[in-house]
Every structure is written in C-alpha cells, then in structure tokens.
mmCIF file of C-alpha atoms in Angstrom:
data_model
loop_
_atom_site.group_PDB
_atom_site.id
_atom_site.type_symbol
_atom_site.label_atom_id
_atom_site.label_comp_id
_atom_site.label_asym_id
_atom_site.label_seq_id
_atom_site.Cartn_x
_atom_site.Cartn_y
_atom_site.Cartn_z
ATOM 1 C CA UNK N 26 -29.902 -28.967 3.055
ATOM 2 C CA UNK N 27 -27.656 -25.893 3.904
ATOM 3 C CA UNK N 28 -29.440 -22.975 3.738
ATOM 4 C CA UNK N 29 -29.309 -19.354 5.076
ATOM 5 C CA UNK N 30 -32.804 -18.054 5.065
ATOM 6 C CA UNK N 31 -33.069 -14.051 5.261
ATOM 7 C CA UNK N 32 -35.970 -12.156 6.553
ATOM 8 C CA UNK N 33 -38.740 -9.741 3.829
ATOM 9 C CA UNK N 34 -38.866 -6.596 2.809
ATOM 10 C CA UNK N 35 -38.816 -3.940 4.817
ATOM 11 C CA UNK N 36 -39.909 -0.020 3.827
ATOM 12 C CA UNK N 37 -39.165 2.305 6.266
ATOM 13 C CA UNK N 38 -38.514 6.168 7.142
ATOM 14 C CA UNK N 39 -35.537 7.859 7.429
ATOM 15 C CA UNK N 40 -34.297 8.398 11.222
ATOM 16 C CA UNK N 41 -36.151 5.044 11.724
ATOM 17 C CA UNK N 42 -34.344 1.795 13.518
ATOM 18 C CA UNK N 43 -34.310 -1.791 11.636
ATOM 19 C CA UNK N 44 -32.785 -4.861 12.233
ATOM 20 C CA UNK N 45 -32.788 -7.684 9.636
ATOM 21 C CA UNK N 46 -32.163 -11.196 10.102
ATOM 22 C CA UNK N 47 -30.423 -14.416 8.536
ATOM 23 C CA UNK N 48 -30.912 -17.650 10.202
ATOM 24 C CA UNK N 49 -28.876 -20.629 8.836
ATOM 25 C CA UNK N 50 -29.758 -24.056 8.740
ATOM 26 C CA UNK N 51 -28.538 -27.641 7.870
ATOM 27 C CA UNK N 52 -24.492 -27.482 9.242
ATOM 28 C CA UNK N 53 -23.115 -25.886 12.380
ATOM 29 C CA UNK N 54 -23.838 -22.492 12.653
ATOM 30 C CA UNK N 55 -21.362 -21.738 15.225
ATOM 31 C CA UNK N 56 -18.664 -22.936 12.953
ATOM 32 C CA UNK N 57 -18.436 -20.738 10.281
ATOM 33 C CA UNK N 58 -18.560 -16.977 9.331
ATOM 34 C CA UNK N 59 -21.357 -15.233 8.253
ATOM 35 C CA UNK N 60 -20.838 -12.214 6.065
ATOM 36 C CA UNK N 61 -22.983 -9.082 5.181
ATOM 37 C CA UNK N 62 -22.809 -7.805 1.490
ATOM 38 C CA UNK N 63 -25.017 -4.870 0.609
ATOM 39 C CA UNK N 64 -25.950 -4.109 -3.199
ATOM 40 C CA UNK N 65 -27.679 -0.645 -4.051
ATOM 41 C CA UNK N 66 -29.667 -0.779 -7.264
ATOM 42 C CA UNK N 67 -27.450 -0.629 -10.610
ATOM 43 C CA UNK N 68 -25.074 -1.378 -8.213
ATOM 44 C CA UNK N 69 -21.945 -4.253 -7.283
ATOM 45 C CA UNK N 70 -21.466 -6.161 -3.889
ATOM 46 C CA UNK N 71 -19.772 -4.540 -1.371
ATOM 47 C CA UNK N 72 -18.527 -6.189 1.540
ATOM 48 C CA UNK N 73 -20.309 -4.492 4.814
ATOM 49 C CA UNK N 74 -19.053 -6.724 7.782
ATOM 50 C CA UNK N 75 -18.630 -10.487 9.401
ATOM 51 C CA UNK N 76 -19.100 -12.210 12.289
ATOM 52 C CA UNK N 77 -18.347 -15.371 13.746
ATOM 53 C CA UNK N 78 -21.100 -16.712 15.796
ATOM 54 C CA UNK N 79 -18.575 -19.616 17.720
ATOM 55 C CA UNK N 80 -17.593 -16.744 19.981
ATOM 56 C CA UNK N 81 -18.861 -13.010 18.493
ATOM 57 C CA UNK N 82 -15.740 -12.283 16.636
ATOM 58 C CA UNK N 83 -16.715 -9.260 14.605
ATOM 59 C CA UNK N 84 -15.268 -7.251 11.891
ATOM 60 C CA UNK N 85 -16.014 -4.593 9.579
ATOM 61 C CA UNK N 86 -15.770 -2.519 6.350
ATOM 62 C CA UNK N 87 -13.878 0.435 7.427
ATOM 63 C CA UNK N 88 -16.722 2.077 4.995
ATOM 64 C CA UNK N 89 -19.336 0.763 7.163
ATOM 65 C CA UNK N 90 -18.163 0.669 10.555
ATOM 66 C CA UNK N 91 -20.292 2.992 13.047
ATOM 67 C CA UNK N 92 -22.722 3.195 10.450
ATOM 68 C CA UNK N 93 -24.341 -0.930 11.038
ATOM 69 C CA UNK N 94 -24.425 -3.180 14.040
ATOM 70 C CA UNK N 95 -23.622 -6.908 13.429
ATOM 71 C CA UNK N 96 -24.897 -9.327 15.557
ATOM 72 C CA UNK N 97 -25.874 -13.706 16.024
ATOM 73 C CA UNK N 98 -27.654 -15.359 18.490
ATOM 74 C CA UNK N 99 -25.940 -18.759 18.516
ATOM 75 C CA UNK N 100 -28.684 -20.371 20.191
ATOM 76 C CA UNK N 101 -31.169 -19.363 17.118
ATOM 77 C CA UNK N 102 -28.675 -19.727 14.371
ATOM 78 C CA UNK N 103 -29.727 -16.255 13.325
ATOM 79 C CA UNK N 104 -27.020 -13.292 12.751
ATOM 80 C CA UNK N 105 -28.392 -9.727 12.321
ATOM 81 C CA UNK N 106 -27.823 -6.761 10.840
ATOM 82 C CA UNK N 107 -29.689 -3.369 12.033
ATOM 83 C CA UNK N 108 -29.277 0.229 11.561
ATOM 84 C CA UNK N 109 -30.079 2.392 14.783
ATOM 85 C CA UNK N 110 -30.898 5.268 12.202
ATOM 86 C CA UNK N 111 -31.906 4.659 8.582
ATOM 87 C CA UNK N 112 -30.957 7.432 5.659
ATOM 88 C CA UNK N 113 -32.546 6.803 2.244
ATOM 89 C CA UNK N 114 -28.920 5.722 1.240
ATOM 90 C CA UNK N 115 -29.216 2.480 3.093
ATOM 91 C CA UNK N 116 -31.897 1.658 0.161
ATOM 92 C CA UNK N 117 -30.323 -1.539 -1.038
ATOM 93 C CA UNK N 118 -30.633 -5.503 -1.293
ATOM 94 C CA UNK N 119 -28.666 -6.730 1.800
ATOM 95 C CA UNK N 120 -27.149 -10.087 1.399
ATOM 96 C CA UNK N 121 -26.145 -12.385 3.759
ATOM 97 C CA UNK N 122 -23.272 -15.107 3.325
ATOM 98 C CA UNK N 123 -21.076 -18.395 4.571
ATOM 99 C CA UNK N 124 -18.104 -18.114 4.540
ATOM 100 C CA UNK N 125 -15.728 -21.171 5.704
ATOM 101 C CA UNK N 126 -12.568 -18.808 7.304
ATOM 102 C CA UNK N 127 -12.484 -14.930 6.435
ATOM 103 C CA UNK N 128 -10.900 -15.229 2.967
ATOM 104 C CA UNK N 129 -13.696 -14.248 0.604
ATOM 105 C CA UNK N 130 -14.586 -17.572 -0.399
ATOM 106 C CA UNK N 131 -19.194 -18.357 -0.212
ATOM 107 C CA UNK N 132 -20.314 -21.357 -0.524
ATOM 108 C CA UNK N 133 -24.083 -20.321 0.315
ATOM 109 C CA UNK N 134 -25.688 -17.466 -0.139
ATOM 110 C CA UNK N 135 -28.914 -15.949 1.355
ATOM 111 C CA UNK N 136 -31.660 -14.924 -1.154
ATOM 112 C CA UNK N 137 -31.456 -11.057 -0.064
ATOM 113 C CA UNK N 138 -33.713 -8.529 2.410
ATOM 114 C CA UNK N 139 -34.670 -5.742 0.229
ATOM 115 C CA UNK N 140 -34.924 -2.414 2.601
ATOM 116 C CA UNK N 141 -36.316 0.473 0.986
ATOM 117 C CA UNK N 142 -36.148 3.958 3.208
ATOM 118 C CA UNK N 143 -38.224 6.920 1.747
ATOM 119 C CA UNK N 144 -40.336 9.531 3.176
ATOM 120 C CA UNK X 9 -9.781 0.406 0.808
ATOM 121 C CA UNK X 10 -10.484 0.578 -3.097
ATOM 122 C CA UNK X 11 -12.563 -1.816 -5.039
ATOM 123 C CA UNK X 12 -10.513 -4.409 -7.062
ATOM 124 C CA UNK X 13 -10.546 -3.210 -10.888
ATOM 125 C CA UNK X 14 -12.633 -4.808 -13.945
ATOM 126 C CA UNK X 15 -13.475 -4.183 -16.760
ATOM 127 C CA UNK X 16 -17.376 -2.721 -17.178
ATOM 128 C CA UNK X 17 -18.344 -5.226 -20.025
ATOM 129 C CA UNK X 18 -17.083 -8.146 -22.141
ATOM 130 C CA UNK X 19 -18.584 -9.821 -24.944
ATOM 131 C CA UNK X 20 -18.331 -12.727 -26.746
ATOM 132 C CA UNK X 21 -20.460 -14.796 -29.464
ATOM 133 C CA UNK X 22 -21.887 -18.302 -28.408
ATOM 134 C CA UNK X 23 -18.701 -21.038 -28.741
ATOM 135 C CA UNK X 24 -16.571 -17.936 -27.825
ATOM 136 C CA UNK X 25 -13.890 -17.825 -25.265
ATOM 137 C CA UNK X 26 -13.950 -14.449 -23.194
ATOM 138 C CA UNK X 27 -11.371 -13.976 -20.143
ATOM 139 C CA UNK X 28 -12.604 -11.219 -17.571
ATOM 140 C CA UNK X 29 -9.391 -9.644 -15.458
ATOM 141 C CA UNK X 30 -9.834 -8.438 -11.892
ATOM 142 C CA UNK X 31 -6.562 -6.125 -11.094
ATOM 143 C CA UNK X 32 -5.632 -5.045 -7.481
ATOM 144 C CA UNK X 33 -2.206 -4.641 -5.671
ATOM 145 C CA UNK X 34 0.170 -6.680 -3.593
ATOM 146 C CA UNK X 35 -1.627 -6.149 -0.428
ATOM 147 C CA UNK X 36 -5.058 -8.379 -1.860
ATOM 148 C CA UNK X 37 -4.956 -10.140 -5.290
ATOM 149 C CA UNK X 38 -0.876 -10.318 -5.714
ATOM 150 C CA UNK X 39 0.189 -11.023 -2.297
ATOM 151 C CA UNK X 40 -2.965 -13.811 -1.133
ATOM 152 C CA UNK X 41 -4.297 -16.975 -3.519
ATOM 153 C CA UNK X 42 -7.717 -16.296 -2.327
ATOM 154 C CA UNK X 43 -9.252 -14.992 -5.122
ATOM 155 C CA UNK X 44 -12.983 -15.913 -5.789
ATOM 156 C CA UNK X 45 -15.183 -15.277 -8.699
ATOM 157 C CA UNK X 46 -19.232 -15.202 -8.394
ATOM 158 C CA UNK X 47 -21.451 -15.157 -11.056
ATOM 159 C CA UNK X 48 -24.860 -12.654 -10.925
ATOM 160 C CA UNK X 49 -27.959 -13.062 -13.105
ATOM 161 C CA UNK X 50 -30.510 -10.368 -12.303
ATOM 162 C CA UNK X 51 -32.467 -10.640 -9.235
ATOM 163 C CA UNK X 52 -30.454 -13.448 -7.788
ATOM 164 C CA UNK X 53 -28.113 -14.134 -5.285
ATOM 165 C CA UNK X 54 -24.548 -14.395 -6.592
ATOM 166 C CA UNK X 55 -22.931 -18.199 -6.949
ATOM 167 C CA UNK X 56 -19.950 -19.188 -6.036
ATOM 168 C CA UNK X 57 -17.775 -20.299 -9.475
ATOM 169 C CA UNK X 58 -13.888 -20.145 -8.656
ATOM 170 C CA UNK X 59 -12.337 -20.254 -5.435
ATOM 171 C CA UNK X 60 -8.550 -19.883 -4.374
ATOM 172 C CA UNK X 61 -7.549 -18.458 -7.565
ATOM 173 C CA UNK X 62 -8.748 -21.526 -10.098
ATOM 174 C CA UNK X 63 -10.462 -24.044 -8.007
ATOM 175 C CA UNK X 64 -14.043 -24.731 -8.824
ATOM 176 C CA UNK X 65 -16.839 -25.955 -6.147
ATOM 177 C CA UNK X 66 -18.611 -29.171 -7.383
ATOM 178 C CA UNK X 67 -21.265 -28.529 -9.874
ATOM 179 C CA UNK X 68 -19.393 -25.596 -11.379
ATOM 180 C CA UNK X 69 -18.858 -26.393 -15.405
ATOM 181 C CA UNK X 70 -15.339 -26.916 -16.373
ATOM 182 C CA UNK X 71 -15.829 -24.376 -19.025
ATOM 183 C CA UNK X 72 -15.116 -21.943 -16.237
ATOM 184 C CA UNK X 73 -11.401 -21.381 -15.040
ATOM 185 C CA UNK X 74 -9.344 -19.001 -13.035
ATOM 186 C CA UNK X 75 -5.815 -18.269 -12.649
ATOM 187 C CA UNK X 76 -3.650 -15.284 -11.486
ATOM 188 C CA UNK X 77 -0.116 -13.427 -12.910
ATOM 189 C CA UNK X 78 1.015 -10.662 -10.680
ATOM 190 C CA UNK X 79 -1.511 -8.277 -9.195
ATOM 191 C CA UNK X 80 -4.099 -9.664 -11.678
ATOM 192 C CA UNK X 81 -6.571 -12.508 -11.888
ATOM 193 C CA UNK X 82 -8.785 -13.560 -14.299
ATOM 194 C CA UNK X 83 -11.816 -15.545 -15.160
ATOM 195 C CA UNK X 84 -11.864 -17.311 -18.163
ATOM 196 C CA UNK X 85 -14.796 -18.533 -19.715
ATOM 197 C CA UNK X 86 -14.396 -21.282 -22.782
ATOM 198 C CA UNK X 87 -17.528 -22.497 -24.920
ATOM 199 C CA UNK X 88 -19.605 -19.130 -24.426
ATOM 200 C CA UNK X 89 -23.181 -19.969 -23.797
ATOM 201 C CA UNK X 90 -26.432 -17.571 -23.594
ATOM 202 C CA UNK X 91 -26.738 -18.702 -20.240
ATOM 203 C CA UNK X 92 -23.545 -17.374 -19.206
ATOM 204 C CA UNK X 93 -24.655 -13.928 -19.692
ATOM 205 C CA UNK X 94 -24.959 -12.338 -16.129
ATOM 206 C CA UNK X 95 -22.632 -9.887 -14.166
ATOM 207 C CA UNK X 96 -19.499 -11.290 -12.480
ATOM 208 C CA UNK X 97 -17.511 -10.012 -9.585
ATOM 209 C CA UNK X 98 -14.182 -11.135 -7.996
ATOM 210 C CA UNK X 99 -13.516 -10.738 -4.580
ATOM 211 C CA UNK X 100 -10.214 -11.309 -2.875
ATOM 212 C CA UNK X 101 -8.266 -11.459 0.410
ATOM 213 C CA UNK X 102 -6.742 -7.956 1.848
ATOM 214 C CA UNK X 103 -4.502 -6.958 4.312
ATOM 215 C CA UNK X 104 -5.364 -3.467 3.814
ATOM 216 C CA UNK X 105 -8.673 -3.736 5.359
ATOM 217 C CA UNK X 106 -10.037 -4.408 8.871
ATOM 218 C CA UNK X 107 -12.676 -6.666 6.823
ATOM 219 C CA UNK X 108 -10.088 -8.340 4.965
ATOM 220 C CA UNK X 109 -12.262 -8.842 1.588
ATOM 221 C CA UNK X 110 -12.829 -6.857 -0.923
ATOM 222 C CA UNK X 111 -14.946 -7.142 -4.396
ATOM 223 C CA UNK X 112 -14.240 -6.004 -7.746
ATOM 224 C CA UNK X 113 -16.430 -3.236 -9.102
ATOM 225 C CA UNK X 114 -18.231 -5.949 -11.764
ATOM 226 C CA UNK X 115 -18.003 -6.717 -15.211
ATOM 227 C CA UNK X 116 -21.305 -7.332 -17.259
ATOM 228 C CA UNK X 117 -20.966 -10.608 -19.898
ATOM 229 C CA UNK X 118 -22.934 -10.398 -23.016
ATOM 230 C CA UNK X 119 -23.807 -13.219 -24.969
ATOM 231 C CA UNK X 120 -23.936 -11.864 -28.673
#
C-alpha cells in the first residue's frame, strides 16, 4: 500500500527550532515529488514548498521561502520540513503530499502534523 | 502570487446539481490544463477528485466532473448527496510562481 506517514504533534515555544517528518512507503520514493501544504485553523491549503528526493530539486512558495527549510533523505524515504525559529503564526496542520510531476495533481496524501507554538 | 478565486459557499438540496467555479488568469487556470479539485471533510486530509481539468482518479464517483472555459474551471457535482458536504479547493498550475501551484481560497458545500 502507498502511504506517506507524517510524524505527531508537536507544541512548542516561540524562537524554538522543529523539524517534522513524512516518510513514504509502498512505490519509489525517489521518483516522485513530495509537496508541503500548510492549513491554519478556519483556514484553506496553501502550497508551502516541494522537493524531489531523485536528486534534491527544491522549490518554494515565494510566501514561504526563507521562512521553512525543505529537506529528504532518500535513503529513509523521509522528506522534512523544519523551522529554525518558530512564531505562534506557524500554528497550523502541515500536510504533506505526492505529487507525480510539479503540476498540482495528489494522488496520496499524508494524514497531517499538527504544530501548535504558544508561550 | 494570489490565491485562485471561489466562491465561499454553495448549496444544494439532496438529488441537486451544484457547480463550484475556481477563477484565475492566463498565467495558471487559462493558460495550463492542470487543474485539480480536492475534496475536505473536517479533520481529514484532502482527496484527490478531478485531475487535468475533468479527469477523475479510479474510485472517484462519476457524479463528480470538471471542465474549464477561459480563465475559469469548475467542479460540478450531479446527484447531491449528504455525504458530499465538505469544503473543496482547486489548485492549478502557474507560471507566476517559483512553486508553480497554487490553491483556490475554498468553497464550503452544504447539503440542505
């Protein structure tokens, strides 16, 4: 079965680091994108960044470049996502997704890292 | 880059046919047929329900279709059932990004 299973819940301070994980499962994980879709409460999906773990391509939302770090570990099947300095704005479900070529086409979906910053 | 435009809320009675549009501009929705629709019911992942404009992924009821005119595409779903009440979000290829997707900002179904 293809999956992409996410890492829990995190709660954290601001000014803190984090770095949350998706590790796929069930195809070749080197052979398609994985995507980053973040979803503040109330909120819709908003694309964040992907990456391409067959060589590291990388590419972001101009909204959320300098702001995340997107990462994979080929050898794991596990892309990441981390923050080197969390503001209670990050508070949001963080998806993660498949995605065959960089059109916005899913075909799996992760079940979603909730991170909660508050003081 | 701005979010692609829908409409907040649609309703419809059960049997109903509702259609849900998603408008951008030339550089994502008119110019690209890569236009995907996913379906949100709360506290779940979205699911995938049209892809390339009006293609549907296996295991996706025929009572949901797509199709694009212009700048705008819509979802159109036929045969309204309660269980098609959930948020839905299109999401579409850009050349106006570095990320080159972008979502709509969401439309909430409801099932009358």
């Amino acid at each position: 079965e293809v999956q992409l299973v996410q890492s829990g819940a995190e709660v954290k301070k601001p000014g803190e680091s984090l770095k949350i994980s998706c590790k796929g499962s069930g195809y070749s994980f080197t052979s398609y994108w994985i995507g980053w879709v973040r979803q503040m409460p109330g909120k819709g999906l908003e694309w964040m960044g992907i990456i391409y773990p067959g060589d590291s391509d990388t590419r972001y939302s101009p909204s959320f470049q300098g702001q995340v770090t997107i990462s994979a570990d080929k050898s794991i099947s596990t892309a990441y996502l981390q923050w080197s300095s969390l503001k209670a704005s990050d508070t949001a479900m963080y998806y993660c997704a498949r995605q065959p070529t960089v059109t916005p086409l899913v075909d799996v979906w992760g079940k979603g890292t909730t991170v909660t910053v508050s003081s | 880059q701005s979010a692609l435009t829908q409409p907040a809320s649609v309703s419809g009675s059960p049997g109903q046919s509702i259609t849900i549009s998603c408008t951008g501009t030339s550089s994502d929705v008119g110019g690209y047929n890569y236009v995907s629709w996913y379906q949100q019911h709360p506290g779940k992942a979205p699911k995938l329900m049209i892809y390339d404009v009006s293609n549907r992924p296996s295991g996706v009821s025929n009572r949901f279709s797509g199709s694009k005119s212009g700048n705008t595409a819509s979802l159109t779903i036929s045969g309204l059932q309660a269980e098609d009440e959930a948020d839905y979000y299109c999401s579409s290829y850009t050349s106006s990004s570095t990320l080159l997707c972008v979502f709509g900002t969401g439309t909430k179904v409801t099932v009358l």
